[in-house]
Each structure stands twice: as C-alpha cells, then as structure tokens.
C-alpha cells in the first residue's frame, strides 16, 4: 500500500527555521517525484515545487522560489520542506504528494502538516 | 503563473448533474492534456478524481467525468449524492515546467 506520512504539527516564532518531512512507503520512492502544496487557512491549494529523490532534481513555482528549500534523502525514503526564517504568513497546512512524472497528477497525498508561526 | 479560474461555488440537488469549469491559458490547459481534478472534504487531504483531462483513477466513481475545450477544462458530476459535497480543485501542467491549481469551487448538494 502506497503511503506518505508527514511529520507532526509545528508551532514556531517568526524568524525561526523549520524542516518538515514526508516519508514514503509501499513503492519505489526514488522513482517518483514528491511535490509540496500549501493551503493557507480557509484558502485554496498552491503548488510549491517538487523533488525527484533519484537525483535530487528540484523545480519550484516562481512564487516560492527562494522562499523555501525542497530536498529528499532516498536512503530513508523521505522528502523535506524547509524554511530558514519563518514569517507569520507561512502559517498554513502543507501537504506532500506523489507524482509519476514532473508533469503528472498527484495521485497519493500525505495527511498534511500544520505549521503555525506566531510571536 | 496565475491560478486557474474556477467558479467560487456551484450547487445542485441529489440526482442532478453539475459541471465545474476551469479556465486557463494557452500556456497551461490549452497546451497540455495534463489537467487533473481533486476533491477535498473539510479537514481532509485532497483526493485525485480525474487525471490527463478525462481519466479516472481506480476506485473513483464513473459519475465523475472530465473534458477539455481550448483553454477550459470541465468536471462533470452526474447523479449528485450528498457525499459529493466538497471543495473541488483543477490543476494543470504549465510551460514553466510547474503545475498550477485553480482557486477551488465549493459544491453544495441541496
């Protein structure tokens, strides 16, 4: 069974750093892209970027380029989304999702990680 | 890359059919057949309902169908059921080698 299990909810202060994770199981983790999607409170889905664990290739939405870093460690079947300096506007639910190709749909999704940034 | 345009809300009675539109540009929907649709119930992760414009993943009811004409894609749900009440999002691949979502449509089953 394909599963993507994300790390737990986080509460951080502005300016702090954060790295959240997404662990895949039940399929060849290195052969599928993992994407990250933001959903701010009461708002829609926003595609942030993707990583190919096989060679760590990444692609970012222009809106998120330079704001976050997406990475993966294929040895432990885990993808990451990280911030170096959080802002209150980063408060959102973040989902990871699997894609067969960089162009393709997201067929399996993680359960989401809620990030709250507040002073 | 601007978000794709969806109506904010649609509604229908049980048993009826509804269609949700998703309008993009010649740089996304108009150029590629990589349009997908997602259903999201409150507090839940999105679920893939349609991919490659009109294909259904295994396990998704055949009451859900997709199509595309020019820069606009559509999701049709026939035989509306109470459990279909949810938010629906379209998504497309773009010429920037990224994906973009629509703003989302809230479906109310009356």
PDB file of C-alpha atoms in Angstrom:
ATOM      1  CA  UNK A   1       0.000   0.000   0.000  1.00  0.00           C
ATOM      2  CA  UNK A   2       1.359   3.400  -1.004  1.00  0.00           C
ATOM      3  CA  UNK A   3       1.625   5.744   1.968  1.00  0.00           C
ATOM      4  CA  UNK A   4       3.026   9.208   2.545  1.00  0.00           C
ATOM      5  CA  UNK A   5       3.363  10.006   6.245  1.00  0.00           C
ATOM      6  CA  UNK A   6       4.170  13.573   7.226  1.00  0.00           C
ATOM      7  CA  UNK A   7       5.750  14.900  10.402  1.00  0.00           C
ATOM      8  CA  UNK A   8       3.607  16.438  13.123  1.00  0.00           C
ATOM      9  CA  UNK A   9       2.239  19.908  13.656  1.00  0.00           C
ATOM     10  CA  UNK A  10       4.705  22.686  14.452  1.00  0.00           C
ATOM     11  CA  UNK A  11       4.385  25.966  16.357  1.00  0.00           C
ATOM     12  CA  UNK A  12       7.215  28.390  15.683  1.00  0.00           C
ATOM     13  CA  UNK A  13       8.108  32.046  16.174  1.00  0.00           C
ATOM     14  CA  UNK A  14       8.862  34.467  13.344  1.00  0.00           C
ATOM     15  CA  UNK A  15      12.488  34.251  12.281  1.00  0.00           C
ATOM     16  CA  UNK A  16      12.933  30.624  13.351  1.00  0.00           C
ATOM     17  CA  UNK A  17      13.929  27.848  10.978  1.00  0.00           C
ATOM     18  CA  UNK A  18      11.928  24.710  10.282  1.00  0.00           C
ATOM     19  CA  UNK A  19      12.189  21.477   8.325  1.00  0.00           C
ATOM     20  CA  UNK A  20       9.155  19.220   7.885  1.00  0.00           C
ATOM     21  CA  UNK A  21       9.229  15.749   6.409  1.00  0.00           C
ATOM     22  CA  UNK A  22       7.280  13.309   4.262  1.00  0.00           C
ATOM     23  CA  UNK A  23       8.161   9.607   4.401  1.00  0.00           C
ATOM     24  CA  UNK A  24       7.077   7.375   1.550  1.00  0.00           C
ATOM     25  CA  UNK A  25       6.455   3.634   1.687  1.00  0.00           C
ATOM     26  CA  UNK A  26       4.904   0.899  -0.413  1.00  0.00           C
ATOM     27  CA  UNK A  27       6.508   1.945  -3.721  1.00  0.00           C
ATOM     28  CA  UNK A  28       9.868   2.770  -5.327  1.00  0.00           C
ATOM     29  CA  UNK A  29      10.477   6.085  -3.584  1.00  0.00           C
ATOM     30  CA  UNK A  30      13.430   7.055  -5.805  1.00  0.00           C
ATOM     31  CA  UNK A  31      11.369   6.726  -8.998  1.00  0.00           C
ATOM     32  CA  UNK A  32       8.559   9.174  -8.252  1.00  0.00           C
ATOM     33  CA  UNK A  33       8.565  12.922  -7.768  1.00  0.00           C
ATOM     34  CA  UNK A  34       7.363  14.324  -4.444  1.00  0.00           C
ATOM     35  CA  UNK A  35       5.616  17.684  -4.543  1.00  0.00           C
ATOM     36  CA  UNK A  36       4.640  20.124  -1.798  1.00  0.00           C
ATOM     37  CA  UNK A  37       1.345  22.026  -1.705  1.00  0.00           C
ATOM     38  CA  UNK A  38       0.409  24.901   0.602  1.00  0.00           C
ATOM     39  CA  UNK A  39      -3.096  25.600   1.879  1.00  0.00           C
ATOM     40  CA  UNK A  40      -3.430  28.752   3.935  1.00  0.00           C
ATOM     41  CA  UNK A  41      -6.323  28.895   6.426  1.00  0.00           C
ATOM     42  CA  UNK A  42      -9.635  28.942   4.577  1.00  0.00           C
ATOM     43  CA  UNK A  43      -7.905  29.233   1.203  1.00  0.00           C
ATOM     44  CA  UNK A  44      -7.150  27.095  -1.844  1.00  0.00           C
ATOM     45  CA  UNK A  45      -4.302  24.845  -2.866  1.00  0.00           C
ATOM     46  CA  UNK A  46      -0.993  26.294  -4.067  1.00  0.00           C
ATOM     47  CA  UNK A  47       1.663  24.196  -5.829  1.00  0.00           C
ATOM     48  CA  UNK A  48       5.058  24.998  -4.322  1.00  0.00           C
ATOM     49  CA  UNK A  49       7.544  22.706  -6.045  1.00  0.00           C
ATOM     50  CA  UNK A  50       8.771  19.164  -6.481  1.00  0.00           C
ATOM     51  CA  UNK A  51      11.832  16.986  -5.945  1.00  0.00           C
ATOM     52  CA  UNK A  52      12.945  13.793  -7.683  1.00  0.00           C
ATOM     53  CA  UNK A  53      14.557  11.656  -4.977  1.00  0.00           C
ATOM     54  CA  UNK A  54      16.511   9.619  -7.535  1.00  0.00           C
ATOM     55  CA  UNK A  55      18.829  12.527  -8.353  1.00  0.00           C
ATOM     56  CA  UNK A  56      17.549  15.341  -6.086  1.00  0.00           C
ATOM     57  CA  UNK A  57      16.439  17.441  -9.072  1.00  0.00           C
ATOM     58  CA  UNK A  58      14.043  20.185  -7.998  1.00  0.00           C
ATOM     59  CA  UNK A  59      11.569  22.551  -9.627  1.00  0.00           C
ATOM     60  CA  UNK A  60       9.899  25.480  -7.868  1.00  0.00           C
ATOM     61  CA  UNK A  61       6.911  27.678  -8.503  1.00  0.00           C
ATOM     62  CA  UNK A  62       8.071  31.253  -9.066  1.00  0.00           C
ATOM     63  CA  UNK A  63       6.020  32.269  -6.011  1.00  0.00           C
ATOM     64  CA  UNK A  64       8.056  30.018  -3.736  1.00  0.00           C
ATOM     65  CA  UNK A  65      11.500  30.091  -5.385  1.00  0.00           C
ATOM     66  CA  UNK A  66      13.984  31.404  -2.828  1.00  0.00           C
ATOM     67  CA  UNK A  67      11.412  31.253  -0.025  1.00  0.00           C
ATOM     68  CA  UNK A  68      11.684  27.543   0.774  1.00  0.00           C
ATOM     69  CA  UNK A  69      14.008  24.632   0.057  1.00  0.00           C
ATOM     70  CA  UNK A  70      12.760  21.244  -1.101  1.00  0.00           C
ATOM     71  CA  UNK A  71      15.017  18.217  -0.779  1.00  0.00           C
ATOM     72  CA  UNK A  72      14.982  14.444  -0.413  1.00  0.00           C
ATOM     73  CA  UNK A  73      17.055  11.636   1.097  1.00  0.00           C
ATOM     74  CA  UNK A  74      16.410   8.489  -0.916  1.00  0.00           C
ATOM     75  CA  UNK A  75      18.314   6.344   1.583  1.00  0.00           C
ATOM     76  CA  UNK A  76      15.490   6.853   4.097  1.00  0.00           C
ATOM     77  CA  UNK A  77      12.624   7.421   1.638  1.00  0.00           C
ATOM     78  CA  UNK A  78      11.985  10.929   2.957  1.00  0.00           C
ATOM     79  CA  UNK A  79      11.353  14.292   1.339  1.00  0.00           C
ATOM     80  CA  UNK A  80      11.674  17.634   3.119  1.00  0.00           C
ATOM     81  CA  UNK A  81      10.370  21.188   3.011  1.00  0.00           C
ATOM     82  CA  UNK A  82      12.358  23.758   4.919  1.00  0.00           C
ATOM     83  CA  UNK A  83      12.416  27.427   5.824  1.00  0.00           C
ATOM     84  CA  UNK A  84      15.416  29.392   7.054  1.00  0.00           C
ATOM     85  CA  UNK A  85      13.422  32.267   8.529  1.00  0.00           C
ATOM     86  CA  UNK A  86       9.691  31.799   9.065  1.00  0.00           C
ATOM     87  CA  UNK A  87       7.126  34.575   8.725  1.00  0.00           C
ATOM     88  CA  UNK A  88       3.613  34.772  10.116  1.00  0.00           C
ATOM     89  CA  UNK A  89       2.361  34.452   6.536  1.00  0.00           C
ATOM     90  CA  UNK A  90       3.878  30.928   6.383  1.00  0.00           C
ATOM     91  CA  UNK A  91       1.098  29.744   8.697  1.00  0.00           C
ATOM     92  CA  UNK A  92      -0.666  27.052   6.690  1.00  0.00           C
ATOM     93  CA  UNK A  93      -1.293  23.372   6.150  1.00  0.00           C
ATOM     94  CA  UNK A  94       1.398  21.796   3.987  1.00  0.00           C
ATOM     95  CA  UNK A  95       0.774  18.610   2.018  1.00  0.00           C
ATOM     96  CA  UNK A  96       3.231  16.364   0.247  1.00  0.00           C
ATOM     97  CA  UNK A  97       2.022  14.349  -2.735  1.00  0.00           C
ATOM     98  CA  UNK A  98       3.473  11.833  -5.178  1.00  0.00           C
ATOM     99  CA  UNK A  99       3.774  12.471  -8.924  1.00  0.00           C
ATOM    100  CA  UNK A 100       4.832   9.849 -11.501  1.00  0.00           C
ATOM    101  CA  UNK A 101       6.291  12.494 -13.810  1.00  0.00           C
ATOM    102  CA  UNK A 102       7.053  16.145 -13.187  1.00  0.00           C
ATOM    103  CA  UNK A 103       4.076  16.962 -15.417  1.00  0.00           C
ATOM    104  CA  UNK A 104       1.679  14.450 -13.973  1.00  0.00           C
ATOM    105  CA  UNK A 105      -1.071  14.493 -11.406  1.00  0.00           C
ATOM    106  CA  UNK A 106      -0.604  13.988  -7.658  1.00  0.00           C
ATOM    107  CA  UNK A 107      -2.003  10.525  -7.067  1.00  0.00           C
ATOM    108  CA  UNK A 108      -1.212   9.927  -3.380  1.00  0.00           C
ATOM    109  CA  UNK A 109      -1.178  12.578  -0.675  1.00  0.00           C
ATOM    110  CA  UNK A 110       0.186  12.846   2.831  1.00  0.00           C
ATOM    111  CA  UNK A 111      -2.087  13.715   5.728  1.00  0.00           C
ATOM    112  CA  UNK A 112      -0.754  17.263   5.963  1.00  0.00           C
ATOM    113  CA  UNK A 113       1.457  19.149   8.433  1.00  0.00           C
ATOM    114  CA  UNK A 114       0.046  22.249  10.113  1.00  0.00           C
ATOM    115  CA  UNK A 115       2.642  24.966  10.599  1.00  0.00           C
ATOM    116  CA  UNK A 116       1.720  27.868  12.870  1.00  0.00           C
ATOM    117  CA  UNK A 117       4.025  30.875  13.060  1.00  0.00           C
ATOM    118  CA  UNK A 118       3.167  33.303  15.826  1.00  0.00           C
ATOM    119  CA  UNK A 119       5.015  35.541  18.234  1.00  0.00           C
TER     120      UNK A 119
ATOM    121  CA  UNK B   1       1.943  31.816 -13.197  1.00  0.00           C
ATOM    122  CA  UNK B   2      -1.586  32.902 -12.290  1.00  0.00           C
ATOM    123  CA  UNK B   3      -4.038  30.491 -10.725  1.00  0.00           C
ATOM    124  CA  UNK B   4      -6.581  28.846 -12.992  1.00  0.00           C
ATOM    125  CA  UNK B   5     -10.076  30.359 -12.796  1.00  0.00           C
ATOM    126  CA  UNK B   6     -12.921  28.375 -11.242  1.00  0.00           C
ATOM    127  CA  UNK B   7     -16.364  29.493 -10.061  1.00  0.00           C
ATOM    128  CA  UNK B   8     -16.389  30.049  -6.317  1.00  0.00           C
ATOM    129  CA  UNK B   9     -19.444  27.883  -5.810  1.00  0.00           C
ATOM    130  CA  UNK B  10     -21.909  25.606  -7.557  1.00  0.00           C
ATOM    131  CA  UNK B  11     -24.910  23.743  -6.235  1.00  0.00           C
ATOM    132  CA  UNK B  12     -27.305  21.014  -7.278  1.00  0.00           C
ATOM    133  CA  UNK B  13     -29.969  18.695  -5.931  1.00  0.00           C
ATOM    134  CA  UNK B  14     -29.447  14.975  -5.353  1.00  0.00           C
ATOM    135  CA  UNK B  15     -29.634  13.067  -8.611  1.00  0.00           C
ATOM    136  CA  UNK B  16     -28.888  16.094 -10.768  1.00  0.00           C
ATOM    137  CA  UNK B  17     -25.716  16.780 -12.758  1.00  0.00           C
ATOM    138  CA  UNK B  18     -23.384  19.719 -12.288  1.00  0.00           C
ATOM    139  CA  UNK B  19     -20.366  20.976 -14.211  1.00  0.00           C
ATOM    140  CA  UNK B  20     -17.422  22.926 -12.799  1.00  0.00           C
ATOM    141  CA  UNK B  21     -15.333  24.919 -15.241  1.00  0.00           C
ATOM    142  CA  UNK B  22     -11.615  25.669 -15.033  1.00  0.00           C
ATOM    143  CA  UNK B  23     -10.193  28.336 -17.322  1.00  0.00           C
ATOM    144  CA  UNK B  24      -6.512  28.737 -18.013  1.00  0.00           C
ATOM    145  CA  UNK B  25      -4.385  29.968 -20.901  1.00  0.00           C
ATOM    146  CA  UNK B  26      -2.508  28.699 -23.936  1.00  0.00           C
ATOM    147  CA  UNK B  27       0.474  28.202 -21.616  1.00  0.00           C
ATOM    148  CA  UNK B  28      -1.232  25.597 -19.446  1.00  0.00           C
ATOM    149  CA  UNK B  29      -4.626  23.998 -20.126  1.00  0.00           C
ATOM    150  CA  UNK B  30      -4.577  24.993 -23.784  1.00  0.00           C
ATOM    151  CA  UNK B  31      -1.170  23.454 -24.404  1.00  0.00           C
ATOM    152  CA  UNK B  32      -1.177  20.202 -22.437  1.00  0.00           C
ATOM    153  CA  UNK B  33      -3.548  17.349 -21.691  1.00  0.00           C
ATOM    154  CA  UNK B  34      -2.206  17.236 -18.146  1.00  0.00           C
ATOM    155  CA  UNK B  35      -5.305  18.503 -16.374  1.00  0.00           C
ATOM    156  CA  UNK B  36      -6.333  16.888 -13.112  1.00  0.00           C
ATOM    157  CA  UNK B  37      -9.158  17.383 -10.621  1.00  0.00           C
ATOM    158  CA  UNK B  38      -9.126  16.942  -6.837  1.00  0.00           C
ATOM    159  CA  UNK B  39     -11.859  16.598  -4.235  1.00  0.00           C
ATOM    160  CA  UNK B  40     -11.268  17.907  -0.726  1.00  0.00           C
ATOM    161  CA  UNK B  41     -13.602  17.380   2.190  1.00  0.00           C
ATOM    162  CA  UNK B  42     -13.218  19.687   5.219  1.00  0.00           C
ATOM    163  CA  UNK B  43     -10.174  18.827   7.296  1.00  0.00           C
ATOM    164  CA  UNK B  44      -9.020  16.162   4.857  1.00  0.00           C
ATOM    165  CA  UNK B  45      -6.240  15.851   2.301  1.00  0.00           C
ATOM    166  CA  UNK B  46      -7.179  16.297  -1.363  1.00  0.00           C
ATOM    167  CA  UNK B  47      -8.118  13.193  -3.359  1.00  0.00           C
ATOM    168  CA  UNK B  48      -7.380  12.687  -7.051  1.00  0.00           C
ATOM    169  CA  UNK B  49     -10.607  12.305  -9.050  1.00  0.00           C
ATOM    170  CA  UNK B  50      -9.567  12.865 -12.695  1.00  0.00           C
ATOM    171  CA  UNK B  51      -6.178  12.961 -14.443  1.00  0.00           C
ATOM    172  CA  UNK B  52      -4.977  13.579 -18.004  1.00  0.00           C
ATOM    173  CA  UNK B  53      -8.192  15.567 -18.666  1.00  0.00           C
ATOM    174  CA  UNK B  54     -10.626  12.650 -18.571  1.00  0.00           C
ATOM    175  CA  UNK B  55      -9.086   9.526 -16.987  1.00  0.00           C
ATOM    176  CA  UNK B  56     -10.364   8.185 -13.680  1.00  0.00           C
ATOM    177  CA  UNK B  57      -8.128   6.515 -11.101  1.00  0.00           C
ATOM    178  CA  UNK B  58      -9.163   3.082  -9.946  1.00  0.00           C
ATOM    179  CA  UNK B  59     -11.875   3.321  -7.321  1.00  0.00           C
ATOM    180  CA  UNK B  60     -13.308   6.676  -8.398  1.00  0.00           C
ATOM    181  CA  UNK B  61     -16.982   6.525  -9.334  1.00  0.00           C
ATOM    182  CA  UNK B  62     -17.853   6.772 -13.035  1.00  0.00           C
ATOM    183  CA  UNK B  63     -20.262   9.559 -12.043  1.00  0.00           C
ATOM    184  CA  UNK B  64     -17.199  11.796 -12.287  1.00  0.00           C
ATOM    185  CA  UNK B  65     -16.012  12.750 -15.767  1.00  0.00           C
ATOM    186  CA  UNK B  66     -13.677  15.347 -17.252  1.00  0.00           C
ATOM    187  CA  UNK B  67     -13.270  17.135 -20.566  1.00  0.00           C
ATOM    188  CA  UNK B  68     -11.405  19.999 -22.188  1.00  0.00           C
ATOM    189  CA  UNK B  69     -12.009  22.507 -24.946  1.00  0.00           C
ATOM    190  CA  UNK B  70      -9.361  25.060 -25.788  1.00  0.00           C
ATOM    191  CA  UNK B  71      -8.174  26.774 -22.620  1.00  0.00           C
ATOM    192  CA  UNK B  72     -11.060  25.498 -20.475  1.00  0.00           C
ATOM    193  CA  UNK B  73     -11.390  22.172 -18.685  1.00  0.00           C
ATOM    194  CA  UNK B  74     -14.557  20.886 -17.051  1.00  0.00           C
ATOM    195  CA  UNK B  75     -15.508  18.408 -14.352  1.00  0.00           C
ATOM    196  CA  UNK B  76     -18.995  16.917 -14.514  1.00  0.00           C
ATOM    197  CA  UNK B  77     -20.591  15.049 -11.644  1.00  0.00           C
ATOM    198  CA  UNK B  78     -23.734  13.147 -12.536  1.00  0.00           C
ATOM    199  CA  UNK B  79     -26.280  11.653 -10.164  1.00  0.00           C
ATOM    200  CA  UNK B  80     -25.268  14.023  -7.367  1.00  0.00           C
ATOM    201  CA  UNK B  81     -25.043  12.464  -3.915  1.00  0.00           C
ATOM    202  CA  UNK B  82     -24.759  14.095  -0.518  1.00  0.00           C
ATOM    203  CA  UNK B  83     -21.216  12.730  -0.147  1.00  0.00           C
ATOM    204  CA  UNK B  84     -20.121  14.734  -3.209  1.00  0.00           C
ATOM    205  CA  UNK B  85     -20.417  17.964  -1.217  1.00  0.00           C
ATOM    206  CA  UNK B  86     -16.819  19.182  -1.001  1.00  0.00           C
ATOM    207  CA  UNK B  87     -14.321  21.603  -2.493  1.00  0.00           C
ATOM    208  CA  UNK B  88     -13.020  20.796  -5.974  1.00  0.00           C
ATOM    209  CA  UNK B  89      -9.743  21.980  -7.479  1.00  0.00           C
ATOM    210  CA  UNK B  90      -8.424  21.734 -11.018  1.00  0.00           C
ATOM    211  CA  UNK B  91      -4.721  21.673 -11.832  1.00  0.00           C
ATOM    212  CA  UNK B  92      -2.630  21.850 -14.983  1.00  0.00           C
ATOM    213  CA  UNK B  93       0.970  21.476 -16.078  1.00  0.00           C
ATOM    214  CA  UNK B  94       2.456  24.695 -17.464  1.00  0.00           C
ATOM    215  CA  UNK B  95       5.098  25.813 -19.940  1.00  0.00           C
ATOM    216  CA  UNK B  96       7.253  26.805 -16.945  1.00  0.00           C
ATOM    217  CA  UNK B  97       7.554  23.088 -16.101  1.00  0.00           C
ATOM    218  CA  UNK B  98       5.494  23.659 -12.976  1.00  0.00           C
ATOM    219  CA  UNK B  99       1.911  22.930 -12.016  1.00  0.00           C
ATOM    220  CA  UNK B 100      -0.814  25.415 -11.110  1.00  0.00           C
ATOM    221  CA  UNK B 101      -4.090  24.947  -9.239  1.00  0.00           C
ATOM    222  CA  UNK B 102      -7.429  26.656  -9.682  1.00  0.00           C
ATOM    223  CA  UNK B 103      -8.873  28.747  -6.884  1.00  0.00           C
ATOM    224  CA  UNK B 104     -11.307  25.989  -5.916  1.00  0.00           C
ATOM    225  CA  UNK B 105     -15.068  25.517  -6.176  1.00  0.00           C
ATOM    226  CA  UNK B 106     -17.346  24.738  -3.265  1.00  0.00           C
ATOM    227  CA  UNK B 107     -20.025  22.235  -4.267  1.00  0.00           C
ATOM    228  CA  UNK B 108     -23.205  22.303  -2.222  1.00  0.00           C
ATOM    229  CA  UNK B 109     -25.712  19.455  -2.538  1.00  0.00           C
ATOM    230  CA  UNK B 110     -29.091  20.986  -1.752  1.00  0.00           C
TER     231      UNK B 110
END
